[in-house]
Amino acid sequence: MSKFTDKVKLVVSKIPAGKTMTYKEVASQAGNPKAARAVANIMSKNYDSAVPCHRVIRTDGSLGGYNRGGESAKRKILLSEGVKL
DNA sequence: GCGCTGACTGTCA
DNA sequence: ATGACAGCCAGCG
């Protein structure tokens, strides 16, 4: 496991409920502002229950994707946490 | 170690 | 505003 991956997971797990972070932001916090794709890749292939990746969305406001039910489920979770979409 | 893939992002037409 | 194109990065075969 690379340092970047670990950092990404840490950053995402630090996102408070009711808030969302873009892949770009997460990548930046992880140390690589250009690794937004890598972040998404990590989430899609290696989902971690300790990492609420449903709080990570696209920069344009789209939900992006979710490997545990799709965008619908993701949207539902976010709304449930009080996130305005 | 090389090449392909993907839950991305920014720029151009 | 929408669609296409290119650039970037980590993970996997």
PDB file of N, CA and C in Angstrom, chain A:
ATOM      1  N   MET A   1       0.842  -1.211   0.000  1.00  0.00           N
ATOM      2  CA  MET A   1       0.000   0.000   0.000  1.00  0.00           C
ATOM      3  C   MET A   1       0.874   1.257   0.000  1.00  0.00           C
ATOM      4  N   SER A   2       0.717   2.079  -0.982  1.00  0.00           N
ATOM      5  CA  SER A   2       1.545   3.293  -1.078  1.00  0.00           C
ATOM      6  C   SER A   2       1.140   4.312  -0.028  1.00  0.00           C
ATOM      7  N   LYS A   3       1.987   5.249   0.174  1.00  0.00           N
ATOM      8  CA  LYS A   3       1.733   6.285   1.157  1.00  0.00           C
ATOM      9  C   LYS A   3       0.520   7.106   0.723  1.00  0.00           C
ATOM     10  N   PHE A   4       0.471   7.383  -0.550  1.00  0.00           N
ATOM     11  CA  PHE A   4      -0.622   8.176  -1.103  1.00  0.00           C
ATOM     12  C   PHE A   4      -1.986   7.546  -0.776  1.00  0.00           C
ATOM     13  N   THR A   5      -2.100   6.269  -1.028  1.00  0.00           N
ATOM     14  CA  THR A   5      -3.359   5.567  -0.765  1.00  0.00           C
ATOM     15  C   THR A   5      -3.758   5.700   0.698  1.00  0.00           C
ATOM     16  N   ASP A   6      -2.808   5.480   1.569  1.00  0.00           N
ATOM     17  CA  ASP A   6      -3.077   5.563   2.995  1.00  0.00           C
ATOM     18  C   ASP A   6      -3.544   6.960   3.370  1.00  0.00           C
ATOM     19  N   LYS A   7      -2.865   7.947   2.796  1.00  0.00           N
ATOM     20  CA  LYS A   7      -3.191   9.349   3.085  1.00  0.00           C
ATOM     21  C   LYS A   7      -4.597   9.675   2.580  1.00  0.00           C
ATOM     22  N   VAL A   8      -4.900   9.211   1.414  1.00  0.00           N
ATOM     23  CA  VAL A   8      -6.222   9.455   0.830  1.00  0.00           C
ATOM     24  C   VAL A   8      -7.310   8.901   1.748  1.00  0.00           C
ATOM     25  N   LYS A   9      -7.122   7.681   2.165  1.00  0.00           N
ATOM     26  CA  LYS A   9      -8.082   7.048   3.057  1.00  0.00           C
ATOM     27  C   LYS A   9      -8.236   7.842   4.346  1.00  0.00           C
ATOM     28  N   LEU A  10      -7.108   8.307   4.851  1.00  0.00           N
ATOM     29  CA  LEU A  10      -7.119   9.085   6.088  1.00  0.00           C
ATOM     30  C   LEU A  10      -7.917  10.375   5.897  1.00  0.00           C
ATOM     31  N   VAL A  11      -7.596  11.095   4.835  1.00  0.00           N
ATOM     32  CA  VAL A  11      -8.273  12.375   4.544  1.00  0.00           C
ATOM     33  C   VAL A  11      -9.785  12.184   4.402  1.00  0.00           C
ATOM     34  N   VAL A  12     -10.173  11.181   3.630  1.00  0.00           N
ATOM     35  CA  VAL A  12     -11.604  10.935   3.419  1.00  0.00           C
ATOM     36  C   VAL A  12     -12.294  10.595   4.731  1.00  0.00           C
ATOM     37  N   SER A  13     -11.616   9.814   5.551  1.00  0.00           N
ATOM     38  CA  SER A  13     -12.209   9.431   6.840  1.00  0.00           C
ATOM     39  C   SER A  13     -12.338  10.640   7.762  1.00  0.00           C
ATOM     40  N   LYS A  14     -11.615  11.695   7.440  1.00  0.00           N
ATOM     41  CA  LYS A  14     -11.651  12.927   8.249  1.00  0.00           C
ATOM     42  C   LYS A  14     -12.803  13.845   7.848  1.00  0.00           C
ATOM     43  N   ILE A  15     -13.463  13.526   6.753  1.00  0.00           N
ATOM     44  CA  ILE A  15     -14.580  14.364   6.306  1.00  0.00           C
ATOM     45  C   ILE A  15     -15.750  14.213   7.282  1.00  0.00           C
ATOM     46  N   PRO A  16     -16.185  15.346   7.864  1.00  0.00           N
ATOM     47  CA  PRO A  16     -17.298  15.309   8.825  1.00  0.00           C
ATOM     48  C   PRO A  16     -18.627  14.998   8.146  1.00  0.00           C
ATOM     49  N   ALA A  17     -19.551  14.405   8.894  1.00  0.00           N
ATOM     50  CA  ALA A  17     -20.860  14.068   8.331  1.00  0.00           C
ATOM     51  C   ALA A  17     -21.577  15.341   7.896  1.00  0.00           C
ATOM     52  N   GLY A  18     -22.300  15.276   6.807  1.00  0.00           N
ATOM     53  CA  GLY A  18     -23.017  16.444   6.301  1.00  0.00           C
ATOM     54  C   GLY A  18     -22.144  17.308   5.422  1.00  0.00           C
ATOM     55  N   LYS A  19     -20.896  16.897   5.190  1.00  0.00           N
ATOM     56  CA  LYS A  19     -19.999  17.675   4.320  1.00  0.00           C
ATOM     57  C   LYS A  19     -19.502  16.784   3.196  1.00  0.00           C
ATOM     58  N   THR A  20     -19.107  17.416   2.115  1.00  0.00           N
ATOM     59  CA  THR A  20     -18.594  16.652   0.974  1.00  0.00           C
ATOM     60  C   THR A  20     -17.265  17.217   0.500  1.00  0.00           C
ATOM     61  N   MET A  21     -16.453  16.369  -0.107  1.00  0.00           N
ATOM     62  CA  MET A  21     -15.147  16.812  -0.602  1.00  0.00           C
ATOM     63  C   MET A  21     -15.000  16.319  -2.039  1.00  0.00           C
ATOM     64  N   THR A  22     -14.419  17.145  -2.870  1.00  0.00           N
ATOM     65  CA  THR A  22     -14.229  16.722  -4.268  1.00  0.00           C
ATOM     66  C   THR A  22     -12.978  15.856  -4.374  1.00  0.00           C
ATOM     67  N   TYR A  23     -12.918  15.071  -5.419  1.00  0.00           N
ATOM     68  CA  TYR A  23     -11.754  14.201  -5.624  1.00  0.00           C
ATOM     69  C   TYR A  23     -10.501  15.066  -5.690  1.00  0.00           C
ATOM     70  N   LYS A  24     -10.644  16.226  -6.289  1.00  0.00           N
ATOM     71  CA  LYS A  24      -9.514  17.135  -6.424  1.00  0.00           C
ATOM     72  C   LYS A  24      -9.017  17.560  -5.042  1.00  0.00           C
ATOM     73  N   GLU A  25      -9.958  17.923  -4.176  1.00  0.00           N
ATOM     74  CA  GLU A  25      -9.614  18.347  -2.831  1.00  0.00           C
ATOM     75  C   GLU A  25      -8.923  17.227  -2.059  1.00  0.00           C
ATOM     76  N   VAL A  26      -9.511  16.059  -2.133  1.00  0.00           N
ATOM     77  CA  VAL A  26      -8.932  14.915  -1.430  1.00  0.00           C
ATOM     78  C   VAL A  26      -7.515  14.649  -1.921  1.00  0.00           C
ATOM     79  N   ALA A  27      -7.358  14.643  -3.234  1.00  0.00           N
ATOM     80  CA  ALA A  27      -6.036  14.400  -3.824  1.00  0.00           C
ATOM     81  C   ALA A  27      -5.051  15.456  -3.334  1.00  0.00           C
ATOM     82  N   SER A  28      -5.523  16.705  -3.290  1.00  0.00           N
ATOM     83  CA  SER A  28      -4.664  17.808  -2.836  1.00  0.00           C
ATOM     84  C   SER A  28      -4.241  17.595  -1.379  1.00  0.00           C
ATOM     85  N   GLN A  29      -5.216  17.241  -0.543  1.00  0.00           N
ATOM     86  CA  GLN A  29      -4.931  17.000   0.872  1.00  0.00           C
ATOM     87  C   GLN A  29      -4.007  15.799   1.044  1.00  0.00           C
ATOM     88  N   ALA A  30      -4.129  14.858   0.117  1.00  0.00           N
ATOM     89  CA  ALA A  30      -3.304  13.645   0.185  1.00  0.00           C
ATOM     90  C   ALA A  30      -1.874  13.933  -0.261  1.00  0.00           C
ATOM     91  N   GLY A  31      -1.705  15.077  -0.939  1.00  0.00           N
ATOM     92  CA  GLY A  31      -0.352  15.445  -1.354  1.00  0.00           C
ATOM     93  C   GLY A  31      -0.167  15.493  -2.858  1.00  0.00           C
ATOM     94  N   ASN A  32      -1.173  15.031  -3.628  1.00  0.00           N
ATOM     95  CA  ASN A  32      -1.067  15.073  -5.092  1.00  0.00           C
ATOM     96  C   ASN A  32      -2.328  15.672  -5.712  1.00  0.00           C
ATOM     97  N   PRO A  33      -2.344  16.981  -5.904  1.00  0.00           N
ATOM     98  CA  PRO A  33      -3.508  17.672  -6.468  1.00  0.00           C
ATOM     99  C   PRO A  33      -3.885  17.183  -7.864  1.00  0.00           C
ATOM    100  N   LYS A  34      -3.013  16.420  -8.508  1.00  0.00           N
ATOM    101  CA  LYS A  34      -3.314  15.930  -9.849  1.00  0.00           C
ATOM    102  C   LYS A  34      -3.705  14.467  -9.851  1.00  0.00           C
ATOM    103  N   ALA A  35      -3.826  13.901  -8.675  1.00  0.00           N
ATOM    104  CA  ALA A  35      -4.127  12.472  -8.587  1.00  0.00           C
ATOM    105  C   ALA A  35      -5.602  12.190  -8.326  1.00  0.00           C
ATOM    106  N   ALA A  36      -6.469  13.078  -8.790  1.00  0.00           N
ATOM    107  CA  ALA A  36      -7.900  12.887  -8.578  1.00  0.00           C
ATOM    108  C   ALA A  36      -8.335  11.536  -9.130  1.00  0.00           C
ATOM    109  N   ARG A  37      -7.821  11.175 -10.266  1.00  0.00           N
ATOM    110  CA  ARG A  37      -8.162   9.893 -10.903  1.00  0.00           C
ATOM    111  C   ARG A  37      -7.679   8.742 -10.057  1.00  0.00           C
ATOM    112  N   ALA A  38      -6.492   8.879  -9.562  1.00  0.00           N
ATOM    113  CA  ALA A  38      -5.924   7.821  -8.724  1.00  0.00           C
ATOM    114  C   ALA A  38      -6.805   7.622  -7.493  1.00  0.00           C
ATOM    115  N   VAL A  39      -7.261   8.739  -6.912  1.00  0.00           N
ATOM    116  CA  VAL A  39      -8.129   8.664  -5.736  1.00  0.00           C
ATOM    117  C   VAL A  39      -9.387   7.867  -6.077  1.00  0.00           C
ATOM    118  N   ALA A  40     -10.014   8.246  -7.162  1.00  0.00           N
ATOM    119  CA  ALA A  40     -11.232   7.552  -7.599  1.00  0.00           C
ATOM    120  C   ALA A  40     -10.939   6.077  -7.831  1.00  0.00           C
ATOM    121  N   ASN A  41      -9.819   5.811  -8.419  1.00  0.00           N
ATOM    122  CA  ASN A  41      -9.433   4.436  -8.712  1.00  0.00           C
ATOM    123  C   ASN A  41      -9.295   3.636  -7.417  1.00  0.00           C
ATOM    124  N   ILE A  42      -8.662   4.241  -6.436  1.00  0.00           N
ATOM    125  CA  ILE A  42      -8.464   3.582  -5.144  1.00  0.00           C
ATOM    126  C   ILE A  42      -9.821   3.221  -4.538  1.00  0.00           C
ATOM    127  N   MET A  43     -10.740   4.175  -4.534  1.00  0.00           N
ATOM    128  CA  MET A  43     -12.066   3.971  -3.964  1.00  0.00           C
ATOM    129  C   MET A  43     -12.821   2.850  -4.677  1.00  0.00           C
ATOM    130  N   SER A  44     -12.799   2.921  -6.008  1.00  0.00           N
ATOM    131  CA  SER A  44     -13.558   1.939  -6.786  1.00  0.00           C
ATOM    132  C   SER A  44     -13.052   0.515  -6.613  1.00  0.00           C
ATOM    133  N   LYS A  45     -11.745   0.352  -6.600  1.00  0.00           N
ATOM    134  CA  LYS A  45     -11.184  -0.991  -6.490  1.00  0.00           C
ATOM    135  C   LYS A  45     -10.936  -1.446  -5.065  1.00  0.00           C
ATOM    136  N   ASN A  46     -10.772  -0.500  -4.176  1.00  0.00           N
ATOM    137  CA  ASN A  46     -10.455  -0.873  -2.805  1.00  0.00           C
ATOM    138  C   ASN A  46     -11.316  -0.084  -1.818  1.00  0.00           C
ATOM    139  N   TYR A  47     -12.581  -0.394  -1.765  1.00  0.00           N
ATOM    140  CA  TYR A  47     -13.487   0.307  -0.850  1.00  0.00           C
ATOM    141  C   TYR A  47     -13.183  -0.089   0.593  1.00  0.00           C
ATOM    142  N   ASP A  48     -13.104   0.908   1.458  1.00  0.00           N
ATOM    143  CA  ASP A  48     -12.817   0.652   2.859  1.00  0.00           C
ATOM    144  C   ASP A  48     -13.978   1.165   3.726  1.00  0.00           C
ATOM    145  N   SER A  49     -14.522   0.315   4.573  1.00  0.00           N
ATOM    146  CA  SER A  49     -15.649   0.722   5.422  1.00  0.00           C
ATOM    147  C   SER A  49     -15.270   1.879   6.338  1.00  0.00           C
ATOM    148  N   ALA A  50     -13.995   2.044   6.600  1.00  0.00           N
ATOM    149  CA  ALA A  50     -13.536   3.133   7.458  1.00  0.00           C
ATOM    150  C   ALA A  50     -13.462   4.433   6.659  1.00  0.00           C
ATOM    151  N   VAL A  51     -13.638   4.326   5.361  1.00  0.00           N
ATOM    152  CA  VAL A  51     -13.562   5.507   4.486  1.00  0.00           C
ATOM    153  C   VAL A  51     -14.912   5.792   3.827  1.00  0.00           C
ATOM    154  N   PRO A  52     -15.612   6.801   4.314  1.00  0.00           N
ATOM    155  CA  PRO A  52     -16.913   7.181   3.752  1.00  0.00           C
ATOM    156  C   PRO A  52     -16.770   7.817   2.387  1.00  0.00           C
ATOM    157  N   CYS A  53     -16.415   7.031   1.400  1.00  0.00           N
ATOM    158  CA  CYS A  53     -16.162   7.583   0.067  1.00  0.00           C
ATOM    159  C   CYS A  53     -17.419   8.180  -0.557  1.00  0.00           C
ATOM    160  N   HIS A  54     -18.587   7.941   0.026  1.00  0.00           N
ATOM    161  CA  HIS A  54     -19.816   8.528  -0.529  1.00  0.00           C
ATOM    162  C   HIS A  54     -19.827  10.034  -0.304  1.00  0.00           C
ATOM    163  N   ARG A  55     -18.909  10.520   0.529  1.00  0.00           N
ATOM    164  CA  ARG A  55     -18.815  11.972   0.771  1.00  0.00           C
ATOM    165  C   ARG A  55     -17.860  12.616  -0.212  1.00  0.00           C
ATOM    166  N   VAL A  56     -17.312  11.820  -1.076  1.00  0.00           N
ATOM    167  CA  VAL A  56     -16.405  12.358  -2.100  1.00  0.00           C
ATOM    168  C   VAL A  56     -17.158  12.452  -3.431  1.00  0.00           C
ATOM    169  N   ILE A  57     -17.271  13.673  -3.930  1.00  0.00           N
ATOM    170  CA  ILE A  57     -17.998  13.889  -5.181  1.00  0.00           C
ATOM    171  C   ILE A  57     -17.128  14.601  -6.213  1.00  0.00           C
ATOM    172  N   ARG A  58     -17.685  14.771  -7.407  1.00  0.00           N
ATOM    173  CA  ARG A  58     -16.937  15.450  -8.484  1.00  0.00           C
ATOM    174  C   ARG A  58     -16.905  16.957  -8.255  1.00  0.00           C
ATOM    175  N   THR A  59     -15.952  17.609  -8.887  1.00  0.00           N
ATOM    176  CA  THR A  59     -15.793  19.055  -8.759  1.00  0.00           C
ATOM    177  C   THR A  59     -16.997  19.817  -9.297  1.00  0.00           C
ATOM    178  N   ASP A  60     -17.635  19.291 -10.322  1.00  0.00           N
ATOM    179  CA  ASP A  60     -18.786  19.968 -10.935  1.00  0.00           C
ATOM    180  C   ASP A  60     -20.083  19.742 -10.154  1.00  0.00           C
ATOM    181  N   GLY A  61     -19.995  19.040  -9.044  1.00  0.00           N
ATOM    182  CA  GLY A  61     -21.185  18.822  -8.223  1.00  0.00           C
ATOM    183  C   GLY A  61     -21.848  17.472  -8.451  1.00  0.00           C
ATOM    184  N   SER A  62     -21.417  16.768  -9.469  1.00  0.00           N
ATOM    185  CA  SER A  62     -21.990  15.438  -9.710  1.00  0.00           C
ATOM    186  C   SER A  62     -21.542  14.477  -8.603  1.00  0.00           C
ATOM    187  N   LEU A  63     -22.301  13.416  -8.409  1.00  0.00           N
ATOM    188  CA  LEU A  63     -21.947  12.478  -7.350  1.00  0.00           C
ATOM    189  C   LEU A  63     -20.781  11.589  -7.761  1.00  0.00           C
ATOM    190  N   GLY A  64     -20.595  11.452  -9.057  1.00  0.00           N
ATOM    191  CA  GLY A  64     -19.519  10.576  -9.518  1.00  0.00           C
ATOM    192  C   GLY A  64     -20.022   9.149  -9.566  1.00  0.00           C
ATOM    193  N   GLY A  65     -19.551   8.320  -8.694  1.00  0.00           N
ATOM    194  CA  GLY A  65     -20.008   6.922  -8.702  1.00  0.00           C
ATOM    195  C   GLY A  65     -19.978   6.337  -7.307  1.00  0.00           C
ATOM    196  N   TYR A  66     -20.410   5.089  -7.212  1.00  0.00           N
ATOM    197  CA  TYR A  66     -20.425   4.424  -5.901  1.00  0.00           C
ATOM    198  C   TYR A  66     -20.471   2.920  -6.125  1.00  0.00           C
ATOM    199  N   ASN A  67     -19.567   2.209  -5.507  1.00  0.00           N
ATOM    200  CA  ASN A  67     -19.487   0.754  -5.715  1.00  0.00           C
ATOM    201  C   ASN A  67     -20.357  -0.013  -4.721  1.00  0.00           C
ATOM    202  N   ARG A  68     -21.242   0.660  -4.069  1.00  0.00           N
ATOM    203  CA  ARG A  68     -22.105  -0.011  -3.081  1.00  0.00           C
ATOM    204  C   ARG A  68     -23.577   0.350  -3.307  1.00  0.00           C
ATOM    205  N   GLY A  69     -23.977   0.448  -4.550  1.00  0.00           N
ATOM    206  CA  GLY A  69     -25.376   0.764  -4.829  1.00  0.00           C
ATOM    207  C   GLY A  69     -25.555   1.790  -5.932  1.00  0.00           C
ATOM    208  N   GLY A  70     -24.454   2.368  -6.393  1.00  0.00           N
ATOM    209  CA  GLY A  70     -24.559   3.339  -7.478  1.00  0.00           C
ATOM    210  C   GLY A  70     -24.836   4.749  -6.989  1.00  0.00           C
ATOM    211  N   GLU A  71     -24.989   5.652  -7.921  1.00  0.00           N
ATOM    212  CA  GLU A  71     -25.188   7.067  -7.582  1.00  0.00           C
ATOM    213  C   GLU A  71     -26.465   7.294  -6.775  1.00  0.00           C
ATOM    214  N   SER A  72     -27.502   6.530  -7.086  1.00  0.00           N
ATOM    215  CA  SER A  72     -28.773   6.673  -6.366  1.00  0.00           C
ATOM    216  C   SER A  72     -28.569   6.474  -4.868  1.00  0.00           C
ATOM    217  N   ALA A  73     -27.924   5.378  -4.524  1.00  0.00           N
ATOM    218  CA  ALA A  73     -27.670   5.072  -3.114  1.00  0.00           C
ATOM    219  C   ALA A  73     -26.796   6.156  -2.491  1.00  0.00           C
ATOM    220  N   LYS A  74     -25.817   6.583  -3.231  1.00  0.00           N
ATOM    221  CA  LYS A  74     -24.896   7.620  -2.757  1.00  0.00           C
ATOM    222  C   LYS A  74     -25.670   8.895  -2.441  1.00  0.00           C
ATOM    223  N   ARG A  75     -26.519   9.299  -3.362  1.00  0.00           N
ATOM    224  CA  ARG A  75     -27.324  10.512  -3.202  1.00  0.00           C
ATOM    225  C   ARG A  75     -28.206  10.394  -1.964  1.00  0.00           C
ATOM    226  N   LYS A  76     -28.766   9.231  -1.819  1.00  0.00           N
ATOM    227  CA  LYS A  76     -29.643   8.977  -0.674  1.00  0.00           C
ATOM    228  C   LYS A  76     -28.885   9.140   0.642  1.00  0.00           C
ATOM    229  N   ILE A  77     -27.688   8.562   0.679  1.00  0.00           N
ATOM    230  CA  ILE A  77     -26.857   8.651   1.890  1.00  0.00           C
ATOM    231  C   ILE A  77     -26.521  10.097   2.210  1.00  0.00           C
ATOM    232  N   LEU A  78     -26.103  10.825   1.196  1.00  0.00           N
ATOM    233  CA  LEU A  78     -25.721  12.227   1.392  1.00  0.00           C
ATOM    234  C   LEU A  78     -26.901  13.030   1.907  1.00  0.00           C
ATOM    235  N   LEU A  79     -28.065  12.839   1.308  1.00  0.00           N
ATOM    236  CA  LEU A  79     -29.268  13.554   1.743  1.00  0.00           C
ATOM    237  C   LEU A  79     -29.576  13.188   3.187  1.00  0.00           C
ATOM    238  N   SER A  80     -29.373  11.926   3.504  1.00  0.00           N
ATOM    239  CA  SER A  80     -29.629  11.427   4.856  1.00  0.00           C
ATOM    240  C   SER A  80     -28.705  12.093   5.862  1.00  0.00           C
ATOM    241  N   GLU A  81     -27.515  12.468   5.408  1.00  0.00           N
ATOM    242  CA  GLU A  81     -26.546  13.105   6.303  1.00  0.00           C
ATOM    243  C   GLU A  81     -26.723  14.612   6.340  1.00  0.00           C
ATOM    244  N   GLY A  82     -27.622  15.117   5.509  1.00  0.00           N
ATOM    245  CA  GLY A  82     -27.905  16.556   5.524  1.00  0.00           C
ATOM    246  C   GLY A  82     -27.124  17.344   4.490  1.00  0.00           C
ATOM    247  N   VAL A  83     -26.631  16.678   3.488  1.00  0.00           N
ATOM    248  CA  VAL A  83     -25.872  17.379   2.442  1.00  0.00           C
ATOM    249  C   VAL A  83     -26.832  17.929   1.387  1.00  0.00           C
ATOM    250  N   LYS A  84     -26.665  19.175   1.014  1.00  0.00           N
ATOM    251  CA  LYS A  84     -27.508  19.802  -0.015  1.00  0.00           C
ATOM    252  C   LYS A  84     -26.951  19.458  -1.390  1.00  0.00           C
ATOM    253  N   LEU A  85     -27.776  18.968  -2.239  1.00  0.00           N
ATOM    254  CA  LEU A  85     -27.279  18.598  -3.571  1.00  0.00           C
ATOM    255  C   LEU A  85     -27.787  19.564  -4.636  1.00  0.00           C
TER     256      LEU A  85
END
